[in-house]
Amino acid sequence: MLALLLLSACSKEIKTPVTEEVIPKDIMYVALGDSLTEGVGDELNQQGYVGRLSDQMLGWEGVKYVEVENTAKKGRRSDQLVAQLESGKIDEQLKKADFITLTMGGNDLMKIVRRDLMNLNKEAFDTERIEFQKRYGKIMELIRKKNKSAPIILISVYNPLSIFTKEKSDLNTILYEWNTDIQDFAEADKNACFVNVEDLFDSNENMVYHTDFFHPNARGYDEMTDRIIGTIKSCGLKKLTNGEMDFKE
């Protein structure tokens, strides 16, 4: 009788381990931004980092199929992206999105460079930076108004002019400040992740530039995609997606 009681007590202590299974499903990937997201310069026509990233996503836990909605456009600035988001034309895509990436800021910077080419000064960039912060904040607000929880991957800007000179300039400081602002927006959103690609394009030693010496080529997009995936791993894909996706071990 005593033995039976002991066995009964022991059996109550045994707990069945719970496994959190990630159920595969069809994924909607919405890409926002400028020429970097459009994939300009990719001579292999693999849609830049967006095409490469969506291919990689097929190997993630929780992903059965990836539908890509690339809404990016060459030359787009932050004010134009705000206008696109406010127009309502991509509301349905945003509502359905399971994953979002964004490149923005390069054309805002280049607008000042082209305008003040013969008389570049940091004050002009500082003035524009304040407006850029407001517009970037509006972009995040408009995205979250349509989709409260999809992970947003915020990708940094880089300086294509750095390949022509090794000298430090105000542009290095400007890039650091603007990228810090983008990083701050990522850190303020629990489902966002900041990816810094600036150092990948500070020279052309690895032949990462297209022949226009402004956009990445196929190799540049390869490296960009690797950086995005590596950074998402650091941010925690399962955390970003609220447990709906994860990397396979």
XYZ file of N, CA and C in Angstrom:
747
model
N 0.836 -1.211 0.000
C 0.000 0.000 0.000
C 0.864 1.252 0.000
N 1.888 1.236 0.835
C 2.819 2.369 0.907
C 3.505 2.591 -0.418
N 3.904 1.503 -1.082
C 4.568 1.594 -2.381
C 3.654 2.233 -3.417
N 2.388 1.877 -3.369
C 1.415 2.443 -4.320
C 1.247 3.937 -4.103
N 1.224 4.327 -2.817
C 1.085 5.755 -2.500
C 2.292 6.550 -2.997
N 3.495 5.976 -2.820
C 4.715 6.639 -3.280
C 4.728 6.787 -4.797
N 4.314 5.728 -5.488
C 4.265 5.782 -6.953
C 3.265 6.816 -7.425
N 2.152 6.905 -6.715
C 1.122 7.870 -7.073
C 1.636 9.287 -6.897
N 2.357 9.536 -5.796
C 2.901 10.867 -5.527
C 3.939 11.251 -6.555
N 4.791 10.280 -6.906
C 5.848 10.552 -7.902
C 5.255 10.866 -9.260
N 4.191 10.143 -9.609
C 3.588 10.338 -10.932
C 3.023 11.742 -11.082
N 2.577 12.328 -9.954
C 2.037 13.682 -10.015
C 3.127 14.720 -10.261
N 4.376 14.401 -9.926
C 5.486 15.330 -10.118
C 5.994 15.338 -11.547
N 5.691 14.268 -12.299
C 6.187 14.174 -13.673
C 5.362 15.069 -14.588
N 6.042 15.995 -15.274
C 5.340 16.924 -16.164
C 5.738 16.657 -17.613
N 4.746 16.637 -18.468
C 5.019 16.434 -19.884
C 5.580 17.723 -20.485
N 6.765 17.676 -21.129
C 7.331 18.894 -21.717
C 6.431 19.465 -22.810
N 6.325 20.815 -22.817
C 5.490 21.494 -23.806
C 6.382 22.026 -24.924
N 6.100 21.648 -26.131
C 6.868 22.144 -27.277
C 6.050 23.207 -27.994
N 6.670 24.371 -28.210
C 6.006 25.462 -28.904
C 6.248 25.311 -30.404
N 5.296 24.733 -31.078
C 5.442 24.486 -32.510
C 5.082 25.743 -33.302
N 5.948 26.092 -34.249
C 5.683 27.225 -35.134
C 4.967 26.686 -36.366
N 3.739 27.067 -36.552
C 2.925 26.550 -37.650
C 3.249 27.278 -38.957
N 3.645 26.551 -40.002
C 3.947 27.190 -41.296
C 2.697 27.829 -41.907
N 2.871 29.011 -42.489
C 1.748 29.668 -43.157
C 2.269 30.534 -44.299
N 1.362 30.979 -45.149
C 1.715 31.891 -46.224
C 1.992 33.269 -45.629
N 3.088 33.895 -46.089
C 3.543 35.172 -45.542
C 3.385 36.291 -46.564
N 2.910 37.431 -46.112
C 2.875 38.637 -46.946
C 4.042 39.531 -46.534
N 4.976 39.756 -47.442
C 6.150 40.602 -47.204
C 5.965 41.890 -47.985
N 5.857 43.015 -47.280
C 5.690 44.327 -47.908
C 6.998 45.108 -47.786
N 7.523 45.530 -48.935
C 8.773 46.285 -48.977
C 8.474 47.747 -49.314
N 8.984 48.652 -48.489
C 8.746 50.081 -48.650
C 10.065 50.807 -48.888
N 10.004 51.900 -49.665
C 11.199 52.720 -49.756
C 11.573 53.226 -51.121
N 12.889 53.252 -51.346
C 13.468 53.900 -52.522
C 14.128 52.875 -53.443
N 15.127 53.332 -54.207
C 15.760 52.467 -55.207
C 16.463 51.260 -54.597
N 16.932 51.376 -53.352
C 17.594 50.233 -52.705
C 16.621 49.088 -52.499
N 15.386 49.426 -52.177
C 14.369 48.386 -52.003
C 13.810 47.941 -53.349
N 13.806 48.842 -54.316
C 13.361 48.472 -55.666
C 14.344 47.497 -56.310
N 15.618 47.579 -55.896
C 16.631 46.670 -56.426
C 17.407 47.219 -57.603
N 17.441 48.538 -57.743
C 18.169 49.177 -58.848
C 19.655 48.832 -58.751
N 20.240 48.448 -59.873
C 21.661 48.108 -59.926
C 21.959 46.621 -59.891
N 20.947 45.809 -59.621
C 21.132 44.358 -59.534
C 21.162 43.768 -60.945
N 22.358 43.529 -61.444
C 22.503 43.047 -62.825
C 21.998 41.621 -63.007
N 21.783 40.902 -61.912
C 21.252 39.544 -62.001
C 19.720 39.522 -61.974
N 19.126 40.707 -61.831
C 17.657 40.839 -61.826
C 16.990 39.927 -60.795
N 17.589 39.889 -59.600
C 17.023 39.108 -58.500
C 16.281 39.992 -57.507
N 15.906 41.185 -57.961
C 15.120 42.121 -57.142
C 15.862 42.584 -55.896
N 17.179 42.766 -56.043
C 17.961 43.326 -54.945
C 17.877 42.517 -53.669
N 17.927 43.223 -52.542
C 17.881 42.501 -51.265
C 16.501 41.911 -51.016
N 15.456 42.511 -51.584
C 14.095 42.030 -51.341
C 13.909 40.623 -51.902
N 14.352 40.398 -53.135
C 14.240 39.073 -53.730
C 15.078 38.044 -53.001
N 16.288 38.448 -52.623
C 17.175 37.527 -51.919
C 16.636 37.192 -50.531
N 16.125 38.203 -49.832
C 15.595 37.987 -48.494
C 14.350 37.105 -48.527
N 13.471 37.353 -49.493
C 12.254 36.532 -49.583
C 12.587 35.079 -49.884
N 13.640 34.837 -50.673
C 14.095 33.461 -50.923
C 14.575 32.808 -49.629
N 15.324 33.570 -48.824
C 15.830 33.052 -47.552
C 14.687 32.756 -46.582
N 13.641 33.560 -46.638
C 12.512 33.395 -45.723
C 11.820 32.044 -45.899
N 11.906 31.482 -47.094
C 11.287 30.178 -47.346
C 11.913 29.078 -46.491
N 13.108 29.324 -45.957
C 13.773 28.355 -45.091
C 13.537 28.604 -43.615
N 12.702 29.603 -43.287
C 12.425 29.903 -41.883
C 11.285 29.046 -41.358
N 11.324 28.734 -40.078
C 10.193 28.076 -39.441
C 8.991 29.028 -39.460
N 7.829 28.468 -39.763
C 6.615 29.276 -39.782
C 6.284 29.855 -41.140
N 7.157 29.618 -42.131
C 6.937 30.174 -43.465
C 6.725 29.059 -44.479
N 5.565 29.070 -45.120
C 5.263 28.086 -46.162
C 5.445 28.685 -47.554
N 5.013 29.937 -47.712
C 5.090 30.628 -49.003
C 5.212 32.125 -48.728
N 5.960 32.840 -49.573
C 6.141 34.280 -49.385
C 5.586 35.043 -50.583
N 4.598 35.864 -50.328
C 4.084 36.775 -51.356
C 4.709 38.143 -51.118
N 5.373 38.674 -52.135
C 6.090 39.941 -51.995
C 5.312 41.075 -52.652
N 5.118 42.145 -51.908
C 4.546 43.382 -52.441
C 5.618 44.455 -52.318
N 6.346 44.694 -53.423
C 7.404 45.700 -53.408
C 6.835 47.019 -53.915
N 6.634 47.955 -53.002
C 6.005 49.236 -53.333
C 7.029 50.356 -53.491
N 8.315 50.005 -53.510
C 9.381 51.007 -53.549
C 9.509 51.650 -54.925
N 10.148 52.824 -54.947
C 10.337 53.548 -56.203
C 11.642 54.335 -56.159
N 12.381 54.253 -57.239
C 13.651 54.974 -57.362
C 13.440 56.468 -57.154
N 14.305 57.061 -56.361
C 14.254 58.504 -56.133
C 13.326 58.946 -55.018
N 12.595 58.021 -54.420
C 11.602 58.407 -53.420
C 12.260 58.969 -52.161
N 11.734 60.109 -51.712
C 12.167 60.741 -50.470
C 11.141 60.468 -49.372
N 11.493 60.850 -48.155
C 10.607 60.581 -47.016
C 9.272 61.305 -47.137
N 9.260 62.533 -47.672
C 7.988 63.243 -47.839
C 7.094 62.531 -48.849
N 7.708 61.914 -49.862
C 6.941 61.187 -50.877
C 6.421 59.855 -50.328
N 7.177 59.240 -49.430
C 6.694 58.010 -48.804
C 5.524 58.320 -47.870
N 5.607 59.428 -47.146
C 4.484 59.849 -46.307
C 3.238 60.013 -47.171
N 3.417 60.668 -48.324
C 2.283 60.882 -49.235
C 1.722 59.558 -49.738
N 2.600 58.597 -50.057
C 2.148 57.284 -50.506
C 1.338 56.586 -49.423
N 1.825 56.647 -48.192
C 1.136 55.992 -47.083
C -0.199 56.674 -46.769
N -0.230 57.994 -46.907
C -1.463 58.736 -46.617
C -2.504 58.593 -47.724
N -2.054 58.207 -48.912
C -2.975 58.092 -50.046
C -3.963 56.949 -49.894
N -3.601 55.960 -49.082
C -4.458 54.799 -48.887
C -4.285 53.720 -49.941
N -3.392 53.959 -50.907
C -3.240 53.022 -52.023
C -2.626 51.682 -51.607
N -1.883 51.672 -50.502
C -1.277 50.406 -50.071
C -1.794 49.988 -48.691
N -2.953 50.494 -48.323
C -3.537 50.148 -47.020
C -3.764 48.645 -46.862
N -4.310 48.017 -47.893
C -4.624 46.589 -47.810
C -3.357 45.756 -47.663
N -2.313 46.131 -48.409
C -1.043 45.402 -48.305
C -0.478 45.512 -46.886
N -0.535 46.723 -46.335
C -0.004 46.929 -44.991
C -0.804 46.157 -43.947
N -2.103 46.135 -44.088
C -2.949 45.410 -43.135
C -2.629 43.917 -43.139
N -2.329 43.369 -44.329
C -2.068 41.938 -44.461
C -0.604 41.568 -44.187
N 0.254 42.567 -44.078
C 1.695 42.310 -43.980
C 2.058 41.501 -42.736
N 2.894 40.487 -42.937
C 3.481 39.720 -41.840
C 4.926 40.144 -41.606
N 5.479 40.901 -42.570
C 6.896 41.278 -42.523
C 7.075 42.523 -43.390
N 7.804 43.519 -42.873
C 7.984 44.789 -43.589
C 9.445 45.206 -43.541
N 9.976 45.680 -44.676
C 11.310 46.283 -44.680
C 11.208 47.698 -45.237
N 12.154 48.538 -44.827
C 12.112 49.948 -45.233
C 13.512 50.506 -45.433
N 13.750 51.103 -46.597
C 14.944 51.921 -46.819
C 14.466 53.330 -47.118
N 14.998 54.311 -46.404
C 14.572 55.682 -46.612
C 15.621 56.646 -46.048
N 15.855 57.738 -46.777
C 16.762 58.776 -46.290
C 17.842 59.159 -47.268
N 18.255 58.209 -48.116
C 19.330 58.495 -49.064
C 19.002 59.637 -50.004
N 17.788 59.668 -50.500
C 17.402 60.725 -51.443
C 17.161 62.057 -50.745
N 16.792 62.013 -49.469
C 16.686 63.249 -48.683
C 18.062 63.901 -48.570
N 19.072 63.071 -48.320
C 20.440 63.576 -48.233
C 20.947 64.079 -49.581
N 20.703 63.299 -50.633
C 21.212 63.660 -51.954
C 20.529 64.909 -52.505
N 19.325 65.191 -52.067
C 18.640 66.420 -52.477
C 19.450 67.645 -52.036
N 19.980 67.582 -50.819
C 20.801 68.688 -50.300
C 22.138 68.735 -51.020
N 22.745 67.560 -51.248
C 24.036 67.501 -51.945
C 23.923 68.130 -53.332
N 22.872 67.761 -54.065
C 22.706 68.305 -55.420
C 22.406 69.804 -55.399
N 21.618 70.213 -54.412
C 21.222 71.627 -54.333
C 22.390 72.526 -53.948
N 23.222 72.043 -53.014
C 24.299 72.875 -52.481
C 25.681 72.352 -52.859
N 25.774 71.688 -54.001
C 27.001 70.988 -54.377
C 28.246 71.860 -54.273
N 28.135 73.120 -54.685
C 29.314 73.999 -54.689
C 29.521 74.683 -53.338
N 28.581 74.494 -52.426
C 28.707 75.161 -51.128
C 28.078 74.313 -50.024
N 28.537 73.062 -49.926
C 27.982 72.155 -48.925
C 28.376 72.602 -47.519
N 27.412 72.634 -46.609
C 27.706 72.941 -45.220
C 26.797 72.116 -44.319
N 27.314 71.797 -43.148
C 26.590 70.902 -42.250
C 25.286 71.512 -41.750
N 25.231 72.827 -41.674
C 24.027 73.489 -41.157
C 22.792 73.123 -41.987
N 22.968 73.021 -43.298
C 21.838 72.673 -44.163
C 21.335 71.268 -43.851
N 22.266 70.351 -43.597
C 21.886 68.976 -43.257
C 21.236 68.914 -41.873
N 21.714 69.748 -40.951
C 21.144 69.763 -39.607
C 19.698 70.247 -39.633
N 19.441 71.265 -40.473
C 18.078 71.784 -40.613
C 17.165 70.725 -41.208
N 17.643 70.037 -42.242
C 16.855 68.999 -42.899
C 16.677 67.793 -41.986
N 17.652 67.542 -41.126
C 17.574 66.394 -40.212
C 16.353 66.500 -39.302
N 16.066 67.689 -38.827
C 14.904 67.895 -37.955
C 13.619 67.526 -38.690
N 13.532 67.960 -39.958
C 12.341 67.642 -40.757
C 12.280 66.150 -41.088
N 13.451 65.548 -41.326
C 13.520 64.121 -41.623
C 13.032 63.305 -40.420
N 13.431 63.716 -39.220
C 12.978 63.029 -38.010
C 11.452 63.046 -37.916
N 10.865 64.200 -38.208
C 9.409 64.331 -38.152
C 8.746 63.408 -39.174
N 9.299 63.393 -40.396
C 8.697 62.579 -41.457
C 8.878 61.089 -41.181
N 10.044 60.708 -40.671
C 10.278 59.287 -40.366
C 9.330 58.831 -39.261
N 9.149 59.698 -38.277
C 8.205 59.378 -37.211
C 6.793 59.225 -37.749
N 6.437 60.061 -38.721
C 5.119 59.977 -39.349
C 4.977 58.683 -40.129
N 6.061 58.276 -40.802
C 6.053 57.015 -41.561
C 5.767 55.846 -40.625
N 6.467 55.796 -39.500
C 6.253 54.716 -38.540
C 4.831 54.745 -37.991
N 4.346 55.940 -37.714
C 2.974 56.092 -37.197
C 1.948 55.581 -38.198
N 2.136 55.928 -39.473
C 1.181 55.519 -40.509
C 1.215 54.007 -40.736
N 2.403 53.414 -40.657
C 2.505 51.958 -40.803
C 1.778 51.270 -39.647
N 2.066 51.724 -38.444
C 1.465 51.098 -37.268
C -0.038 51.354 -37.161
N -0.505 52.402 -37.790
C -1.944 52.660 -37.808
C -2.666 51.548 -38.566
N -2.005 50.988 -39.583
C -2.597 49.911 -40.384
C -2.191 48.528 -39.891
N -1.048 48.443 -39.240
C -0.536 47.139 -38.808
C 0.244 47.320 -37.511
N -0.304 46.850 -36.420
C 0.265 47.131 -35.105
C 1.440 46.251 -34.713
N 1.592 45.090 -35.364
C 2.574 44.145 -34.823
C 3.568 43.525 -35.807
N 3.379 43.692 -37.102
C 4.325 43.082 -38.048
C 5.727 43.635 -37.822
N 6.760 42.791 -37.881
C 8.122 43.298 -37.719
C 8.473 44.283 -38.832
N 9.128 45.377 -38.454
C 9.589 46.369 -39.432
C 11.105 46.414 -39.362
N 11.753 46.104 -40.468
C 13.208 46.129 -40.541
C 13.627 47.472 -41.142
N 14.231 48.323 -40.321
C 14.634 49.661 -40.738
C 16.105 49.640 -41.145
N 16.363 49.903 -42.415
C 17.719 49.785 -42.963
C 18.358 51.159 -43.083
N 19.615 51.254 -42.711
C 20.325 52.534 -42.655
C 20.576 53.133 -44.026
N 21.001 54.371 -44.015
C 21.488 55.021 -45.240
C 23.005 54.865 -45.289
N 23.590 55.042 -46.472
C 25.047 55.009 -46.610
C 25.476 56.143 -47.529
N 26.765 56.397 -47.560
C 27.315 57.522 -48.318
C 28.075 57.031 -49.541
N 27.469 57.067 -50.729
C 28.161 56.589 -51.929
C 29.351 57.463 -52.313
N 29.396 58.698 -51.817
C 30.507 59.594 -52.142
C 31.793 59.183 -51.442
N 31.679 58.328 -50.414
C 32.862 57.928 -49.648
C 33.840 57.097 -50.467
N 33.380 56.502 -51.561
C 34.292 55.672 -52.365
C 35.278 56.518 -53.162
N 35.010 57.822 -53.248
C 35.883 58.689 -54.031
C 36.955 59.361 -53.184
N 36.844 59.275 -51.874
C 37.841 59.898 -51.013
C 37.955 59.129 -49.706
N 39.153 59.036 -49.177
C 39.390 58.374 -47.904
C 39.347 59.381 -46.749
N 39.250 60.673 -47.071
C 39.271 61.701 -46.047
C 37.957 61.739 -45.272
N 38.066 61.936 -43.978
C 36.881 62.112 -43.149
C 36.275 63.475 -43.463
N 34.967 63.542 -43.473
C 34.305 64.802 -43.769
C 33.060 64.938 -42.904
N 32.389 66.078 -43.036
C 31.146 66.289 -42.304
C 30.096 65.241 -42.676
N 30.199 64.699 -43.911
C 29.222 63.704 -44.341
C 29.268 62.446 -43.468
N 30.458 62.114 -42.974
C 30.561 60.959 -42.069
C 29.776 61.211 -40.789
N 29.906 62.418 -40.269
C 29.165 62.794 -39.061
C 27.671 62.836 -39.336
N 27.312 63.402 -40.495
C 25.903 63.513 -40.891
C 25.271 62.134 -41.007
N 25.961 61.204 -41.677
C 25.442 59.833 -41.824
C 25.254 59.177 -40.466
N 26.224 59.378 -39.580
C 26.121 58.794 -38.237
C 24.895 59.332 -37.513
N 24.674 60.630 -37.597
C 23.539 61.256 -36.902
C 22.201 60.772 -37.462
N 22.094 60.753 -38.788
C 20.831 60.325 -39.406
C 20.558 58.848 -39.120
N 21.589 58.018 -39.162
C 21.400 56.596 -38.873
C 21.067 56.361 -37.400
N 21.620 57.200 -36.527
C 21.280 57.119 -35.109
C 19.799 57.422 -34.904
N 19.292 58.383 -35.666
C 17.862 58.713 -35.583
C 17.005 57.516 -36.003
N 17.387 56.865 -37.107
C 16.643 55.695 -37.586
C 16.697 54.580 -36.549
N 17.872 54.390 -35.952
C 18.022 53.367 -34.917
C 17.124 53.668 -33.721
N 17.012 54.939 -33.361
C 16.153 55.329 -32.239
C 14.694 54.956 -32.509
N 14.250 55.135 -33.755
C 12.875 54.758 -34.103
C 12.682 53.244 -33.967
N 13.708 52.484 -34.351
C 13.623 51.019 -34.225
C 13.544 50.607 -32.763
N 14.348 51.244 -31.923
C 14.391 50.878 -30.513
C 13.114 51.281 -29.775
N 12.388 52.242 -30.338
C 11.139 52.685 -29.713
C 9.959 51.778 -30.057
N 10.177 50.833 -30.981
C 9.118 49.933 -31.434
C 9.550 48.500 -31.125
N 8.792 47.804 -30.289
C 9.216 46.468 -29.836
C 9.276 45.434 -30.953
N 8.649 45.728 -32.086
C 8.674 44.793 -33.212
C 9.481 45.331 -34.395
N 10.437 46.220 -34.098
C 11.288 46.776 -35.155
C 12.746 46.428 -34.899
N 13.537 46.423 -35.971
C 14.958 46.067 -35.880
C 15.746 46.966 -36.834
N 16.804 47.591 -36.340
C 17.638 48.479 -37.149
C 18.808 47.706 -37.739
N 19.017 47.863 -39.051
C 20.121 47.192 -39.735
C 21.055 48.245 -40.326
N 22.288 48.268 -39.863
C 23.261 49.242 -40.363
C 24.095 48.629 -41.488
N 23.959 49.196 -42.684
C 24.716 48.698 -43.844
C 25.746 49.720 -44.315
N 25.908 50.794 -43.557
C 26.770 51.903 -43.987
C 28.184 51.450 -44.321
N 28.765 50.597 -43.462
C 30.157 50.191 -43.657
C 30.350 49.290 -44.868
N 29.278 48.655 -45.343
C 29.392 47.765 -46.508
C 29.708 48.535 -47.781
N 29.357 49.837 -47.777
C 29.480 50.626 -48.997
C 30.383 51.846 -48.830
N 31.307 51.793 -47.830
C 32.204 52.928 -47.649
C 33.439 52.834 -48.538
N 33.534 51.745 -49.306
C 34.579 51.628 -50.332
C 34.077 50.651 -51.391
N 34.828 50.531 -52.469
C 34.442 49.581 -53.513
C 35.486 48.475 -53.664
N 36.226 48.229 -52.584
C 37.267 47.205 -52.622
C 36.683 45.824 -52.892
N 35.474 45.583 -52.402
C 34.822 44.289 -52.621
C 33.940 44.277 -53.861
N 34.056 45.355 -54.650
C 33.280 45.477 -55.900
C 31.786 45.321 -55.626
N 31.270 46.167 -54.730
C 29.862 46.074 -54.315
C 28.971 47.098 -55.022
N 29.581 47.970 -55.832
C 28.809 49.018 -56.491
C 28.472 48.680 -57.942
N 27.296 49.126 -58.345
C 26.885 49.076 -59.744
C 27.759 50.070 -60.521
N 27.693 50.031 -61.836
C 28.514 50.919 -62.668
C 28.159 52.393 -62.489
N 27.017 52.699 -61.865
C 26.682 54.097 -61.609
C 27.373 54.617 -60.346
N 28.088 53.726 -59.628
C 28.791 54.066 -58.380
C 27.864 54.749 -57.367
N 26.623 54.342 -57.365
C 25.651 54.878 -56.422
C 24.834 53.759 -55.787
N 24.387 52.823 -56.636
C 23.582 51.696 -56.150
C 24.437 50.438 -56.003
N 24.011 49.502 -55.164
C 24.726 48.227 -55.076
C 24.568 47.428 -56.374
N 25.547 46.575 -56.643
C 25.375 45.581 -57.708
C 24.909 44.276 -57.053
N 24.916 43.189 -57.799
C 24.442 41.911 -57.245
C 25.233 41.511 -56.000
N 26.565 41.676 -56.049
C 27.376 41.335 -54.880
C 27.032 42.235 -53.701
N 26.807 43.521 -53.987
C 26.424 44.454 -52.933
C 25.118 44.053 -52.275
N 24.162 43.622 -53.088
C 22.879 43.178 -52.531
C 23.030 41.857 -51.772
N 23.962 41.010 -52.219
C 24.251 39.775 -51.467
C 24.716 40.121 -50.053
N 25.674 41.050 -49.978
C 26.229 41.423 -48.679
C 25.186 42.129 -47.820
N 24.374 42.942 -48.462
C 23.308 43.650 -47.760
C 22.317 42.650 -47.152
N 21.956 41.638 -47.929
C 21.023 40.614 -47.449
C 21.620 39.832 -46.283
N 22.899 39.482 -46.393
C 23.565 38.768 -45.302
C 23.550 39.607 -44.020
N 23.780 40.916 -44.160
C 23.774 41.797 -42.987
C 22.372 41.882 -42.376
N 21.369 41.961 -43.231
C 19.983 42.025 -42.746
C 19.645 40.774 -41.950
N 19.961 39.605 -42.507
C 19.644 38.342 -41.833
C 20.422 38.209 -40.531
N 21.702 38.564 -40.567
C 22.519 38.491 -39.352
C 21.989 39.395 -38.252
N 21.535 40.583 -38.627
C 21.017 41.515 -37.630
C 19.664 41.067 -37.097
N 18.828 40.499 -37.967
C 17.538 39.969 -37.512
C 17.764 38.858 -36.482
N 18.792 38.046 -36.693
C 19.120 36.996 -35.719
C 19.474 37.617 -34.373
N 20.206 38.729 -34.409
C 20.576 39.411 -33.165
C 19.360 40.019 -32.482
N 18.457 40.587 -33.271
C 17.239 41.180 -32.706
C 16.297 40.103 -32.178
N 16.361 38.906 -32.800
C 15.492 37.804 -32.397
C 14.245 37.725 -33.253
N 14.285 36.876 -34.276
C 13.163 36.754 -35.204
C 11.886 36.318 -34.492
N 12.005 35.379 -33.563
C 10.820 34.883 -32.854
C 10.178 35.994 -32.029
N 11.022 36.831 -31.436
C 10.525 37.963 -30.642
C 9.854 38.993 -31.562
N 10.512 39.307 -32.680
C 9.982 40.304 -33.610
C 8.631 39.896 -34.183
N 8.457 38.583 -34.388
C 7.235 38.080 -35.021
C 6.239 37.531 -34.004
N 6.474 37.820 -32.733
C 5.580 37.337 -31.671
C 5.390 35.815 -31.726
N 6.493 35.106 -32.020
C 6.477 33.650 -32.013
C 5.984 32.984 -33.283
N 5.690 33.778 -34.312
C 5.128 33.194 -35.538
C 6.181 32.706 -36.523
N 7.428 33.202 -36.392
C 8.517 32.767 -37.268
C 9.781 32.613 -36.441
N 10.689 31.777 -36.948
C 11.978 31.622 -36.277
C 12.964 31.013 -37.269
N 14.249 31.146 -36.970
C 15.266 30.500 -37.792
C 15.359 29.037 -37.413
N 15.589 28.180 -38.395
C 15.765 26.759 -38.120
C 17.139 26.550 -37.528
N 17.230 25.647 -36.561
C 18.509 25.366 -35.894
C 19.414 24.549 -36.791
